[in-house]
Amino acid sequence: MDSLRFIDLFAGLGGFHVAMSRLGHECVFASELDEDLRAIYIRNFSGMKGKIYGDLREWKHKVPDHDVLCAGFPCQPFSKSGAQLGTQDETRGTLFHEILDILEKWRPKFVLLENVGNFGRHDSGRTWAIVKARLQELGYDVAGTEHVTPQSDRDWRDLGREPSKSGVASAPKISPKHPRHGLISPHHFGFPHHRERFYVFASLQKLSTEPFPKVNRDIQSSLNDIVQSKTAMTEADIAETRLKRQQIDCISHWNSLIKKLPSEVEPPSFPIWGDELGAMYPYEKHSPWATTPWELGQCFSPAFPKYTRKEVMLLALPSYAREPVDSFRNWKVRYIQQNREWWRLVAPYTSAEWRDRLKFFPPSRLKNPG
């Protein structure tokens, strides 16, 4: 393929730039809001001095003609107020709308977007549907990676309700109709880094049936390929990279649970929140903050004494559950629901000792990104 001119929006440290330049393509414009990241970007790519700008909303008039638009755009909720006025109205006020303005003006041949792995499920899939529709309205053929897992969200809701003869919940049924493309992560290509991401590829021409690279989801990767050997490391290197005892204990603790799970019970795609193991506080109709002191006190085991102040009880909850709002946002309700159902499913594989020990880790160690 001939050399293409690309722009790098929401550029960060320049991941898209590295990939595209290694393929022989030229970056003609970059935008990154963070001043420190812009400085690092110029150090990484010295030829970009004078070609990288700040807030895209202020500098999009500087975007030149290009062949490929690359963007790791922020995932902002799109306004529901525009639901009756078409998808274009629904993107107004979001940074994705800035991308659409550039596409309408320059009509690059290709669009490559990247976002968090959960993007396709954001707002029950509505955000991705809007993005896809707007790109199609501009004449692009569009494909996106989506979750491909044995468990759909409905599978997780149904889990654990009908135990098998052994008393352990049966495995979820695998849907025969998976999306064509799963999320993509470096570990699918042998790199020892688990970071599943959602990608969108769009073209003014018809896409092939397989526009994304083939991945090996069963490949085994190793840190040995990239970690310095002890003989090549200085004492300062060893001291800087050595894991602390608490980190080792935490990793071992989570791994002990994963090893006990049968093969048909995979770790979920959503983040695992250890604080939801055995949690009983209200979250669906109203938050703990909006709950009466008596009702909230009954959600603990053992229950708080009758006249305990609610402020005291709230401090016993995880920090994300103390939010002073009448009701939690949809994403938080969904995560709590998914976690409680998953913990009920795996409860037979956790001992009282394992559960008690988990509580002693700091909050940052009680979350697993999934």
C-alpha positions as semicolon CSV with decimal commas, in nm:
position;residue;x (nm);y (nm);z (nm)
1;M;0,000;0,000;0,000
2;D;0,123;0,350;-0,083
3;S;0,215;0,582;0,201
4;L;-0,091;0,742;0,361
5;R;-0,132;1,068;0,550
6;F;-0,292;1,018;0,891
7;I;-0,405;1,234;1,183
8;D;-0,375;1,127;1,546
9;L;-0,657;1,261;1,767
10;F;-0,665;1,230;2,148
11;A;-0,312;1,110;2,083
12;G;-0,187;1,033;2,433
13;L;0,168;0,899;2,412
14;G;0,128;0,809;2,044
15;G;0,022;0,445;2,019
16;F;-0,151;0,499;1,685
17;H;0,150;0,698;1,565
18;V;0,389;0,411;1,637
19;A;0,174;0,158;1,453
20;M;0,104;0,377;1,150
21;S;0,459;0,507;1,110
22;R;0,599;0,153;1,127
23;L;0,377;0,075;0,830
24;G;0,535;0,363;0,642
25;H;0,259;0,622;0,683
26;E;0,302;0,992;0,770
27;C;0,140;1,181;1,058
28;V;0,032;1,529;0,945
29;F;-0,160;1,642;1,256
30;A;-0,201;1,539;1,619
31;S;-0,417;1,664;1,904
32;E;-0,377;1,599;2,276
33;L;-0,536;1,800;2,556
34;D;-0,278;1,718;2,826
35;E;0,025;1,948;2,808
36;D;0,265;1,695;2,963
37;L;0,157;1,427;2,717
38;R;0,209;1,667;2,427
39;A;0,566;1,726;2,546
40;I;0,632;1,353;2,565
41;Y;0,473;1,305;2,223
42;I;0,719;1,550;2,070
43;R;1,009;1,371;2,243
44;N;0,881;1,042;2,104
45;F;0,828;1,184;1,754
46;S;1,058;1,482;1,696
47;G;0,911;1,550;1,354
48;M;0,578;1,643;1,514
49;K;0,700;1,972;1,655
50;G;0,459;2,235;1,522
51;K;0,209;1,965;1,419
52;I;0,061;1,871;1,756
53;Y;-0,204;2,087;1,918
54;G;-0,414;2,101;2,233
55;D;-0,792;2,088;2,272
56;L;-0,936;1,956;1,946
57;R;-1,239;2,181;1,983
58;E;-1,010;2,482;1,952
59;W;-0,768;2,349;1,690
60;K;-0,969;2,133;1,449
61;H;-0,952;2,415;1,192
62;K;-0,580;2,329;1,163
63;V;-0,650;1,973;1,046
64;P;-0,513;1,926;0,691
65;D;-0,622;1,687;0,419
66;H;-0,553;1,327;0,520
67;D;-0,625;0,965;0,426
68;V;-0,673;0,806;0,770
69;L;-0,831;0,947;1,085
70;C;-0,708;0,773;1,401
71;A;-0,865;0,855;1,736
72;G;-0,876;0,707;2,084
73;F;-1,173;0,928;2,165
74;P;-1,318;0,963;2,518
75;C;-1,638;0,770;2,582
76;Q;-1,883;1,035;2,695
77;P;-2,251;0,950;2,745
78;F;-2,451;1,083;2,455
79;S;-2,752;1,300;2,536
80;K;-3,086;1,125;2,551
81;S;-3,254;1,457;2,485
82;G;-3,179;1,418;2,118
83;A;-3,343;1,078;2,086
84;Q;-3,625;1,221;1,875
85;L;-3,402;1,442;1,661
86;G;-3,169;1,192;1,500
87;T;-2,825;1,059;1,576
88;Q;-2,647;1,376;1,472
89;D;-2,819;1,573;1,745
90;E;-2,738;1,301;1,999
91;T;-2,364;1,352;1,956
92;R;-2,363;1,729;2,005
93;G;-2,155;1,840;2,299
94;T;-1,938;1,527;2,286
95;L;-1,586;1,499;2,152
96;F;-1,705;1,240;1,903
97;H;-1,898;1,521;1,736
98;E;-1,565;1,694;1,671
99;I;-1,452;1,382;1,486
100;L;-1,771;1,390;1,278
101;D;-1,706;1,753;1,181
102;I;-1,359;1,658;1,054
103;L;-1,495;1,358;0,863
104;E;-1,763;1,569;0,698
105;K;-1,505;1,824;0,585
106;W;-1,221;1,601;0,465
107;R;-1,380;1,261;0,394
108;P;-1,067;1,052;0,463
109;K;-1,066;0,705;0,309
110;F;-1,036;0,526;0,642
111;V;-1,130;0,577;1,005
112;L;-0,972;0,385;1,293
113;L;-1,117;0,443;1,642
114;E;-1,026;0,289;1,976
115;N;-1,202;0,285;2,310
116;V;-1,234;0,091;2,634
117;G;-1,337;-0,273;2,609
118;N;-1,680;-0,203;2,754
119;F;-1,762;0,062;2,492
120;G;-1,992;-0,169;2,297
121;R;-2,201;-0,225;2,610
122;H;-2,208;0,136;2,724
123;D;-2,566;0,250;2,787
124;S;-2,689;-0,099;2,690
125;G;-2,524;-0,071;2,347
126;R;-2,691;0,257;2,260
127;T;-2,368;0,463;2,244
128;W;-2,206;0,224;1,994
129;A;-2,527;0,218;1,788
130;I;-2,518;0,599;1,762
131;V;-2,150;0,605;1,664
132;K;-2,203;0,338;1,400
133;A;-2,513;0,510;1,259
134;R;-2,340;0,846;1,227
135;L;-2,043;0,695;1,044
136;Q;-2,279;0,512;0,809
137;E;-2,471;0,833;0,741
138;L;-2,142;0,981;0,621
139;G;-2,104;0,699;0,372
140;Y;-1,868;0,470;0,562
141;D;-1,886;0,093;0,580
142;V;-1,835;0,021;0,950
143;A;-1,720;-0,275;1,161
144;G;-1,651;-0,291;1,534
145;T;-1,506;-0,541;1,775
146;E;-1,751;-0,665;2,036
147;H;-1,748;-0,891;2,338
148;V;-1,720;-1,258;2,243
149;T;-1,757;-1,456;2,563
150;P;-1,939;-1,775;2,663
151;Q;-2,153;-1,566;2,896
152;S;-2,390;-1,296;2,779
153;D;-2,527;-1,051;3,032
154;R;-2,847;-1,256;3,047
155;D;-2,646;-1,571;3,109
156;W;-2,493;-1,404;3,416
157;R;-2,836;-1,301;3,543
158;D;-2,957;-1,660;3,509
159;L;-2,655;-1,820;3,670
160;G;-2,667;-1,991;4,006
161;R;-3,044;-2,031;4,027
162;E;-3,067;-2,398;3,945
163;P;-2,788;-2,592;4,116
164;S;-2,669;-2,916;3,968
165;K;-2,695;-3,242;4,158
166;S;-2,360;-3,164;4,318
167;G;-2,504;-2,844;4,462
168;V;-2,289;-2,625;4,239
169;A;-2,453;-2,395;3,987
170;S;-2,444;-2,534;3,635
171;A;-2,227;-2,372;3,369
172;P;-2,376;-2,100;3,150
173;K;-2,497;-2,200;2,806
174;I;-2,280;-2,085;2,521
175;S;-2,467;-1,885;2,262
176;P;-2,418;-2,028;1,909
177;K;-2,432;-1,680;1,756
178;H;-2,129;-1,481;1,863
179;P;-2,039;-1,144;1,711
180;R;-1,800;-1,175;1,420
181;H;-1,512;-0,997;1,596
182;G;-1,408;-1,013;1,958
183;L;-1,224;-0,750;2,155
184;I;-0,854;-0,723;2,074
185;S;-0,573;-0,732;2,329
186;P;-0,191;-0,743;2,305
187;H;-0,191;-1,086;2,469
188;H;-0,376;-1,226;2,165
189;F;-0,056;-1,166;1,968
190;G;0,187;-1,305;2,224
191;F;0,265;-0,985;2,414
192;P;0,237;-1,030;2,793
193;H;-0,015;-0,752;2,846
194;H;-0,389;-0,806;2,900
195;R;-0,573;-0,494;2,779
196;E;-0,883;-0,574;2,575
197;R;-0,995;-0,278;2,365
198;F;-1,287;-0,192;2,140
199;Y;-1,187;-0,094;1,785
200;V;-1,392;0,058;1,506
201;F;-1,274;0,040;1,146
202;A;-1,459;0,233;0,876
203;S;-1,394;0,274;0,506
204;L;-1,550;0,466;0,220
205;Q;-1,517;0,142;0,024
206;K;-1,676;-0,190;0,111
207;L;-1,491;-0,363;0,393
208;S;-1,371;-0,718;0,364
209;T;-1,551;-0,979;0,570
210;E;-1,251;-0,987;0,807
211;P;-1,123;-0,629;0,844
212;F;-0,956;-0,699;1,178
213;P;-0,639;-0,904;1,231
214;K;-0,679;-1,268;1,323
215;V;-0,605;-1,330;1,687
216;N;-0,511;-1,633;1,893
217;R;-0,712;-1,612;2,214
218;D;-0,543;-1,924;2,353
219;I;-0,184;-1,815;2,296
220;Q;0,049;-1,833;2,596
221;S;0,263;-1,525;2,654
222;S;0,556;-1,476;2,885
223;L;0,725;-1,182;3,052
224;N;1,059;-1,354;2,994
225;D;1,070;-1,210;2,643
226;I;1,076;-0,850;2,764
227;V;1,199;-0,853;3,123
228;Q;1,567;-0,802;3,182
229;S;1,752;-1,092;3,333
230;K;1,882;-1,043;3,684
231;T;2,237;-1,052;3,555
232;A;2,162;-0,754;3,326
233;M;1,990;-0,550;3,597
234;T;2,157;-0,317;3,840
235;E;2,075;-0,326;4,209
236;A;1,872;-0,007;4,158
237;D;1,673;-0,175;3,878
238;I;1,597;-0,473;4,097
239;A;1,490;-0,255;4,389
240;E;1,268;-0,039;4,168
241;T;1,084;-0,328;4,003
242;R;1,056;-0,565;4,298
243;L;0,697;-0,640;4,398
244;K;0,605;-0,558;4,753
245;R;0,496;-0,841;4,982
246;Q;0,137;-0,716;4,988
247;Q;0,125;-0,714;4,606
248;I;0,253;-1,072;4,591
249;D;0,004;-1,183;4,856
250;C;-0,284;-1,018;4,673
251;I;-0,194;-1,173;4,336
252;S;-0,159;-1,514;4,499
253;H;-0,490;-1,471;4,678
254;W;-0,687;-1,395;4,361
255;N;-0,504;-1,669;4,169
256;S;-0,601;-1,925;4,431
257;L;-0,968;-1,856;4,350
258;I;-0,918;-1,861;3,973
259;K;-0,743;-2,199;3,996
260;K;-1,036;-2,349;4,186
261;L;-1,295;-2,249;3,927
262;P;-1,392;-2,523;3,682
263;S;-1,309;-2,458;3,316
264;E;-1,670;-2,379;3,229
265;V;-1,680;-2,093;3,480
266;E;-1,464;-1,826;3,324
267;P;-1,374;-1,497;3,494
268;P;-1,626;-1,235;3,379
269;S;-1,557;-0,958;3,130
270;F;-1,681;-0,692;3,372
271;P;-1,459;-0,568;3,659
272;I;-1,467;-0,786;3,969
273;W;-1,539;-0,587;4,284
274;G;-1,434;-0,781;4,592
275;D;-1,643;-0,559;4,820
276;E;-1,959;-0,705;4,669
277;L;-1,882;-1,049;4,811
278;G;-2,161;-1,092;5,065
279;A;-2,278;-0,729;5,032
280;M;-2,646;-0,661;5,106
281;Y;-2,683;-0,283;5,094
282;P;-2,957;-0,143;4,863
283;Y;-2,851;-0,020;4,519
284;E;-3,126;-0,074;4,259
285;K;-3,412;0,159;4,355
286;H;-3,219;0,392;4,580
287;S;-2,868;0,435;4,718
288;P;-2,754;0,365;5,075
289;W;-2,730;0,743;5,126
290;A;-3,105;0,771;5,051
291;T;-3,192;0,476;5,278
292;T;-3,337;0,517;5,627
293;P;-3,095;0,442;5,911
294;W;-3,302;0,147;6,035
295;E;-3,326;-0,011;5,689
296;L;-2,957;0,040;5,621
297;G;-2,863;-0,110;5,956
298;Q;-3,042;-0,434;5,865
299;C;-2,822;-0,473;5,556
300;F;-2,519;-0,568;5,764
301;S;-2,440;-0,896;5,930
302;P;-2,453;-0,865;6,221
303;A;-2,697;-0,573;6,202
304;F;-2,595;-0,239;6,349
305;P;-2,758;-0,144;6,683
306;K;-3,090;0,036;6,643
307;Y;-2,970;0,391;6,714
308;T;-2,641;0,385;6,521
309;R;-2,594;0,700;6,316
310;K;-2,621;0,652;5,942
311;E;-2,287;0,829;5,889
312;V;-2,120;0,549;6,085
313;M;-2,289;0,279;5,881
314;L;-2,198;0,446;5,551
315;L;-1,831;0,435;5,648
316;A;-1,861;0,056;5,664
317;L;-1,951;0,046;5,293
318;P;-1,705;0,055;5,001
319;S;-1,624;0,411;4,895
320;Y;-1,812;0,382;4,563
321;A;-2,133;0,298;4,756
322;R;-2,124;0,608;4,979
323;E;-2,207;0,851;4,701
324;P;-2,451;1,118;4,830
325;V;-2,715;1,067;4,561
326;D;-3,071;0,935;4,568
327;S;-2,992;0,664;4,313
328;F;-2,681;0,527;4,145
329;R;-2,610;0,573;3,777
330;N;-2,705;0,287;3,547
331;W;-2,350;0,164;3,494
332;K;-2,289;0,134;3,868
333;V;-2,618;-0,049;3,924
334;R;-2,525;-0,290;3,646
335;Y;-2,175;-0,357;3,783
336;I;-2,305;-0,418;4,134
337;Q;-2,574;-0,652;4,004
338;Q;-2,327;-0,843;3,786
339;N;-2,080;-0,874;4,072
340;R;-2,329;-1,001;4,324
341;E;-2,454;-1,263;4,082
342;W;-2,100;-1,369;3,995
343;W;-2,002;-1,395;4,360
344;R;-2,309;-1,612;4,427
345;L;-2,198;-1,835;4,141
346;V;-1,842;-1,880;4,268
347;A;-1,928;-1,889;4,639
348;P;-1,893;-2,271;4,652
349;Y;-1,527;-2,230;4,552
350;T;-1,441;-1,980;4,827
351;S;-1,367;-2,077;5,184
352;A;-1,448;-1,870;5,491
353;E;-1,075;-1,822;5,537
354;W;-1,037;-1,692;5,179
355;R;-1,327;-1,449;5,221
356;D;-1,198;-1,319;5,554
357;R;-0,849;-1,265;5,419
358;L;-0,980;-1,071;5,118
359;K;-1,123;-0,806;5,351
360;F;-0,778;-0,715;5,481
361;F;-0,647;-0,596;5,143
362;P;-0,670;-0,221;5,072
363;P;-0,952;-0,104;4,838
364;S;-0,724;-0,090;4,533
365;R;-0,648;-0,463;4,578
366;L;-1,015;-0,555;4,606
367;K;-1,082;-0,474;4,243
368;N;-0,986;-0,694;3,953
369;P;-1,022;-0,536;3,604
370;G;-1,165;-0,858;3,464
